Amino acid sequence: MKLEAVDFTASDAPQKFVESLRQTGFGVLKNHPIEQTLVSSIYANWQTFFDRESKHQYLYNKGTQDGYFPQSVSEIAKGFKKKDIKEYFHYYPWGQCPAELKSELSNYYQNTSALAAQLLNWIEKESPDAVSKHYSMPLSHMIEDSGQTLLRVLHYPPLGGDEEIDAIRAAAHEDINLITLLPASNEPGLQVKATDGSWLDVPCDFGNLIVNIGDMLQEASGQYFPSTTHRVVNPEGTDITKSRISLPLFLHPRPDVKLSERHTAGTYLTERLTELGVL
C-alpha cells in the first residue's frame, strides 16, 4: 500500500482525494494553490527564530495556549511516557507573535484556511447521504469565524545522541481537530499507520500538501472518516544533524458547533486537552 499524490487541478481530484482519506486517513495533494515560495520563507525565518534565545520572550500563555512552547513542556502523546523531541510556536490571529514574522504567518494562515474550506466541501460532497445527514451544518461552515483554528510552527532540533531511550520527534498520535493541512516538510520522517499495523512513509516531496483527518471529523462522521495514527520518526546517519521545520494548520470548529449527540467541539477539545495534561 502506498500513498499517492492527487493532482489538485484534475477533474476527478475530489473523488480521488476523499477516497484516499477514507482508505488511509491521509490525502496528498500536488499542484495546489499554496505558494511554495511563502512556505520556504516561513521555514527559513522560523529556523532563525528557534535558533535564538529571544524566543523565550514569547513563552506561551497557559490559558489561551498561544506563543512559544519549549521542549521542556513538549507534548507527551496519549499512551506514552516520554516527551516528544520538539519545540513549537502556537499562532492564532488574535495571539502573540514576533512583529517581523506576523505578516507572513497571517498570509499563510488565511490562504490555507480558505483551501481547507474547499477541501471540507469536497469531503462533504463525497460523503454518503447516510453519513452527511448527521453533520449539524456544512463542514466548511463549522470553521467560519473560528478563533480556535491553530497554526503550529514546529521545530524538531538536531539530535545530539543523548536523547531519552525510545523518545522520538513525535510519538504515534491522532489529531484532535477536523482536518490538518501540512506542507511537506524540509526533511522526511512523517509516517502513517496502515490498517494492517505497518507504517507507511508519507511522500515528502517539496510542493506536496498533506491532509489528514482528525478526531472531530471522525466523531462528526460517525467513524466513517478515520482519524489515523501517525508519527514523526527520528532521522538516521548524517541526517541527525539536520533540523526539521513543520507547519501544520489544525482546523477547529467554533466551540459551540455540534459534532455529535455526545459532543460539541468545545467539550470535545476540553476533554482531549485535559487527557494530554495541557489544561
GROMACS .gro file of C-alpha atoms in nm:
model
  279
    1MET     CA    1   0.000   0.000   0.000
    2LYS     CA    2   0.132   0.344  -0.092
    3LEU     CA    3   0.009   0.699  -0.058
    4GLU     CA    4  -0.009   0.866  -0.399
    5ALA     CA    5  -0.029   1.240  -0.458
    6VAL     CA    6  -0.355   1.362  -0.615
    7ASP     CA    7  -0.340   1.642  -0.872
    8PHE     CA    8  -0.547   1.924  -0.722
    9THR     CA    9  -0.628   2.059  -1.070
   10ALA     CA   10  -0.762   1.728  -1.210
   11SER     CA   11  -1.135   1.691  -1.270
   12ASP     CA   12  -1.152   1.381  -1.053
   13ALA     CA   13  -0.942   1.529  -0.771
   14PRO     CA   14  -1.228   1.545  -0.516
   15GLN     CA   15  -1.314   1.177  -0.563
   16LYS     CA   16  -0.952   1.055  -0.552
   17PHE     CA   17  -0.865   1.278  -0.258
   18VAL     CA   18  -1.162   1.172  -0.045
   19GLU     CA   19  -1.110   0.805  -0.133
   20SER     CA   20  -0.753   0.833  -0.005
   21LEU     CA   21  -0.883   0.987   0.317
   22ARG     CA   22  -1.129   0.701   0.356
   23GLN     CA   23  -0.867   0.433   0.297
   24THR     CA   24  -0.575   0.577   0.495
   25GLY     CA   25  -0.694   0.885   0.686
   26PHE     CA   26  -0.447   1.087   0.474
   27GLY     CA   27  -0.455   1.260   0.139
   28VAL     CA   28  -0.160   1.411  -0.051
   29LEU     CA   29  -0.214   1.694  -0.299
   30LYS     CA   30   0.015   1.832  -0.570
   31ASN     CA   31  -0.040   2.140  -0.789
   32HIS     CA   32  -0.235   2.304  -0.507
   33PRO     CA   33  -0.265   2.683  -0.465
   34ILE     CA   34  -0.039   2.731  -0.161
   35GLU     CA   35   0.271   2.920  -0.279
   36GLN     CA   36   0.593   2.729  -0.218
   37THR     CA   37   0.798   3.049  -0.201
   38LEU     CA   38   0.590   3.153   0.101
   39VAL     CA   39   0.640   2.815   0.268
   40SER     CA   40   1.017   2.828   0.206
   41SER     CA   41   1.041   3.175   0.352
   42ILE     CA   42   0.848   3.075   0.665
   43TYR     CA   43   1.075   2.773   0.713
   44ALA     CA   44   1.386   2.991   0.689
   45ASN     CA   45   1.260   3.274   0.908
   46TRP     CA   46   1.132   3.046   1.182
   47GLN     CA   47   1.453   2.842   1.184
   48THR     CA   48   1.620   3.172   1.277
   49PHE     CA   49   1.357   3.230   1.546
   50PHE     CA   50   1.416   2.889   1.707
   51ASP     CA   51   1.794   2.936   1.690
   52ARG     CA   52   1.776   3.248   1.909
   53GLU     CA   53   1.736   3.273   2.286
   54SER     CA   54   1.495   3.564   2.236
   55LYS     CA   55   1.226   3.305   2.161
   56HIS     CA   56   1.174   3.274   2.537
   57GLN     CA   57   1.027   3.626   2.539
   58TYR     CA   58   0.719   3.474   2.374
   59LEU     CA   59   0.658   3.197   2.629
   60TYR     CA   60   0.309   3.054   2.590
   61ASN     CA   61   0.006   3.168   2.788
   62LYS     CA   62  -0.139   2.864   2.962
   63GLY     CA   63  -0.498   2.986   2.947
   64THR     CA   64  -0.502   3.078   2.578
   65GLN     CA   65  -0.226   2.841   2.455
   66ASP     CA   66  -0.064   3.098   2.224
   67GLY     CA   67   0.311   3.155   2.199
   68TYR     CA   68   0.632   2.957   2.234
   69PHE     CA   69   0.640   2.609   2.389
   70PRO     CA   70   0.995   2.498   2.480
   71GLN     CA   71   1.095   2.134   2.470
   72SER     CA   72   1.071   2.118   2.849
   73VAL     CA   73   0.690   2.136   2.819
   74SER     CA   74   0.663   1.941   2.493
   75GLU     CA   75   0.366   1.712   2.449
   76ILE     CA   76   0.353   1.353   2.568
   77ALA     CA   77   0.141   1.155   2.323
   78LYS     CA   78  -0.155   0.968   2.467
   79GLY     CA   79  -0.036   0.629   2.594
   80PHE     CA   80   0.331   0.735   2.602
   81LYS     CA   81   0.557   0.846   2.888
   82LYS     CA   82   0.839   1.022   2.701
   83LYS     CA   83   0.817   1.380   2.580
   84ASP     CA   84   0.841   1.439   2.207
   85ILE     CA   85   1.172   1.583   2.085
   86LYS     CA   86   1.041   1.916   1.964
   87GLU     CA   87   0.966   2.279   2.042
   88TYR     CA   88   0.693   2.485   1.878
   89PHE     CA   89   0.504   2.812   1.848
   90HIS     CA   90   0.125   2.842   1.850
   91TYR     CA   91  -0.003   3.116   1.621
   92TYR     CA   92  -0.357   3.248   1.630
   93PRO     CA   93  -0.454   3.576   1.456
   94TRP     CA   94  -0.551   3.715   1.796
   95GLY     CA   95  -0.244   3.581   1.980
   96GLN     CA   96   0.116   3.686   2.037
   97CYS     CA   97   0.369   3.669   1.754
   98PRO     CA   98   0.700   3.841   1.676
   99ALA     CA   99   0.611   4.155   1.479
  100GLU     CA  100   0.857   4.083   1.198
  101LEU     CA  101   0.708   3.737   1.140
  102LYS     CA  102   0.337   3.809   1.176
  103SER     CA  103   0.252   3.935   0.825
  104GLU     CA  104   0.392   3.625   0.658
  105LEU     CA  105   0.221   3.385   0.900
  106SER     CA  106  -0.108   3.573   0.870
  107ASN     CA  107  -0.096   3.545   0.491
  108TYR     CA  108  -0.027   3.172   0.511
  109TYR     CA  109  -0.299   3.121   0.776
  110GLN     CA  110  -0.565   3.294   0.565
  111ASN     CA  111  -0.475   3.122   0.237
  112THR     CA  112  -0.454   2.777   0.389
  113SER     CA  113  -0.777   2.821   0.586
  114ALA     CA  114  -0.955   2.911   0.260
  115LEU     CA  115  -0.816   2.599   0.093
  116ALA     CA  116  -0.926   2.392   0.392
  117ALA     CA  117  -1.283   2.516   0.349
  118GLN     CA  118  -1.274   2.395  -0.013
  119LEU     CA  119  -1.141   2.054   0.092
  120LEU     CA  120  -1.411   2.023   0.358
  121ASN     CA  121  -1.666   2.091   0.082
  122TRP     CA  122  -1.508   1.805  -0.117
  123ILE     CA  123  -1.535   1.576   0.184
  124GLU     CA  124  -1.899   1.665   0.243
  125LYS     CA  125  -1.990   1.627  -0.126
  126GLU     CA  126  -1.830   1.281  -0.134
  127SER     CA  127  -1.991   1.168   0.193
  128PRO     CA  128  -2.276   0.918   0.151
  129ASP     CA  129  -2.619   1.051   0.248
  130ALA     CA  130  -2.623   0.820   0.549
  131VAL     CA  131  -2.313   0.999   0.677
  132SER     CA  132  -2.374   1.359   0.573
  133LYS     CA  133  -2.721   1.363   0.731
  134HIS     CA  134  -2.550   1.361   1.070
  135TYR     CA  135  -2.349   1.677   1.002
  136SER     CA  136  -2.508   1.952   1.211
  137MET     CA  137  -2.418   2.203   0.937
  138PRO     CA  138  -2.200   2.208   0.622
  139LEU     CA  139  -1.848   2.109   0.725
  140SER     CA  140  -1.693   2.426   0.583
  141HIS     CA  141  -1.936   2.636   0.790
  142MET     CA  142  -1.808   2.476   1.110
  143ILE     CA  143  -1.475   2.661   1.078
  144GLU     CA  144  -1.613   3.002   0.973
  145ASP     CA  145  -1.503   3.277   1.213
  146SER     CA  146  -1.346   3.019   1.440
  147GLY     CA  147  -1.085   3.161   1.673
  148GLN     CA  148  -0.973   2.807   1.753
  149THR     CA  149  -0.802   2.716   1.424
  150LEU     CA  150  -0.435   2.681   1.513
  151LEU     CA  151  -0.119   2.725   1.308
  152ARG     CA  152   0.169   2.547   1.479
  153VAL     CA  153   0.526   2.618   1.374
  154LEU     CA  154   0.718   2.308   1.482
  155HIS     CA  155   1.093   2.274   1.521
  156TYR     CA  156   1.249   1.931   1.557
  157PRO     CA  157   1.608   2.009   1.661
  158PRO     CA  158   1.915   1.813   1.550
  159LEU     CA  159   1.972   1.502   1.758
  160GLY     CA  160   2.269   1.504   1.993
  161GLY     CA  161   2.279   1.134   2.074
  162ASP     CA  162   2.184   1.188   2.439
  163GLU     CA  163   1.807   1.169   2.388
  164GLU     CA  164   1.595   0.954   2.618
  165ILE     CA  165   1.565   0.593   2.510
  166ASP     CA  166   1.254   0.543   2.296
  167ALA     CA  167   1.193   0.918   2.264
  168ILE     CA  168   1.115   1.027   1.908
  169ARG     CA  169   1.032   1.356   1.739
  170ALA     CA  170   0.658   1.292   1.758
  171ALA     CA  171   0.522   0.972   1.910
  172ALA     CA  172   0.227   0.795   1.749
  173HIS     CA  173  -0.089   1.001   1.790
  174GLU     CA  174  -0.409   1.121   1.627
  175ASP     CA  175  -0.503   1.487   1.576
  176ILE     CA  176  -0.795   1.630   1.773
  177ASN     CA  177  -0.939   1.870   1.513
  178LEU     CA  178  -1.146   1.832   1.192
  179ILE     CA  179  -0.865   1.816   0.936
  180THR     CA  180  -0.498   1.916   0.935
  181LEU     CA  181  -0.315   2.074   0.640
  182LEU     CA  182   0.061   2.032   0.629
  183PRO     CA  183   0.304   2.136   0.354
  184ALA     CA  184   0.567   1.868   0.301
  185SER     CA  185   0.849   1.934   0.545
  186ASN     CA  186   1.207   2.012   0.456
  187GLU     CA  187   1.305   1.667   0.586
  188PRO     CA  188   1.140   1.320   0.577
  189GLY     CA  189   1.011   1.138   0.883
  190LEU     CA  190   0.630   1.154   0.877
  191GLN     CA  191   0.467   0.809   0.879
  192VAL     CA  192   0.105   0.690   0.889
  193LYS     CA  193  -0.015   0.364   1.038
  194ALA     CA  194  -0.186   0.135   0.786
  195THR     CA  195  -0.483  -0.087   0.869
  196ASP     CA  196  -0.252  -0.389   0.888
  197GLY     CA  197  -0.040  -0.219   1.154
  198SER     CA  198   0.254  -0.137   0.928
  199TRP     CA  199   0.395   0.215   0.890
  200LEU     CA  200   0.380   0.399   0.556
  201ASP     CA  201   0.612   0.684   0.468
  202VAL     CA  202   0.416   0.995   0.370
  203PRO     CA  203   0.562   1.148   0.049
  204CYS     CA  204   0.779   1.444   0.150
  205ASP     CA  205   0.838   1.585  -0.199
  206PHE     CA  206   0.859   1.961  -0.155
  207GLY     CA  207   0.545   2.106  -0.308
  208ASN     CA  208   0.312   1.838  -0.179
  209LEU     CA  209   0.039   1.928   0.068
  210ILE     CA  210  -0.051   1.660   0.320
  211VAL     CA  211  -0.402   1.646   0.466
  212ASN     CA  212  -0.518   1.421   0.744
  213ILE     CA  213  -0.840   1.357   0.932
  214GLY     CA  214  -0.869   1.449   1.297
  215ASP     CA  215  -1.081   1.306   1.576
  216MET     CA  216  -1.352   1.571   1.540
  217LEU     CA  217  -1.430   1.472   1.181
  218GLN     CA  218  -1.429   1.108   1.284
  219GLU     CA  219  -1.678   1.197   1.559
  220ALA     CA  220  -1.896   1.408   1.325
  221SER     CA  221  -1.900   1.138   1.055
  222GLY     CA  222  -1.988   0.855   1.291
  223GLN     CA  223  -1.644   0.694   1.235
  224TYR     CA  224  -1.684   0.694   0.855
  225PHE     CA  225  -1.371   0.904   0.814
  226PRO     CA  226  -1.093   0.754   1.029
  227SER     CA  227  -0.862   0.966   1.241
  228THR     CA  228  -0.544   0.786   1.155
  229THR     CA  229  -0.245   0.731   1.380
  230HIS     CA  230   0.075   0.899   1.262
  231ARG     CA  231   0.421   0.979   1.395
  232VAL     CA  232   0.748   1.155   1.310
  233VAL     CA  233   1.043   0.919   1.344
  234ASN     CA  234   1.399   1.018   1.423
  235PRO     CA  235   1.643   1.057   1.135
  236GLU     CA  236   1.941   0.827   1.094
  237GLY     CA  237   2.303   0.867   0.985
  238THR     CA  238   2.413   1.215   0.882
  239ASP     CA  239   2.053   1.338   0.889
  240ILE     CA  240   2.059   1.351   1.271
  241THR     CA  241   2.244   1.683   1.237
  242LYS     CA  242   1.954   1.843   1.050
  243SER     CA  243   1.670   2.044   1.197
  244ARG     CA  244   1.318   1.978   1.075
  245ILE     CA  245   1.059   2.256   1.046
  246SER     CA  246   0.693   2.163   1.010
  247LEU     CA  247   0.389   2.387   0.960
  248PRO     CA  248   0.059   2.213   1.039
  249LEU     CA  249  -0.267   2.407   1.035
  250PHE     CA  250  -0.524   2.244   1.262
  251LEU     CA  251  -0.876   2.332   1.151
  252HIS     CA  252  -1.102   2.366   1.454
  253PRO     CA  253  -1.475   2.438   1.455
  254ARG     CA  254  -1.621   2.709   1.673
  255PRO     CA  255  -1.668   2.573   2.027
  256ASP     CA  256  -2.048   2.576   2.002
  257VAL     CA  257  -2.060   2.358   1.687
  258LYS     CA  258  -2.237   2.029   1.749
  259LEU     CA  259  -2.024   1.734   1.641
  260SER     CA  260  -2.248   1.451   1.763
  261GLU     CA  261  -2.508   1.366   2.023
  262ARG     CA  262  -2.223   1.339   2.273
  263HIS     CA  263  -2.012   1.642   2.198
  264THR     CA  264  -1.978   1.999   2.083
  265ALA     CA  265  -1.638   2.100   1.951
  266GLY     CA  266  -1.576   2.282   2.278
  267THR     CA  267  -1.650   1.989   2.508
  268TYR     CA  268  -1.451   1.754   2.285
  269LEU     CA  269  -1.144   1.979   2.281
  270THR     CA  270  -1.153   2.032   2.658
  271GLU     CA  271  -1.178   1.658   2.719
  272ARG     CA  272  -0.882   1.580   2.495
  273LEU     CA  273  -0.656   1.862   2.619
  274THR     CA  274  -0.725   1.754   2.976
  275GLU     CA  275  -0.624   1.397   2.884
  276LEU     CA  276  -0.299   1.531   2.738
  277GLY     CA  277  -0.226   1.732   3.052
  278VAL     CA  278  -0.224   2.061   2.862
  279LEU     CA  279  -0.511   2.207   3.066
   0.00000   0.00000   0.00000
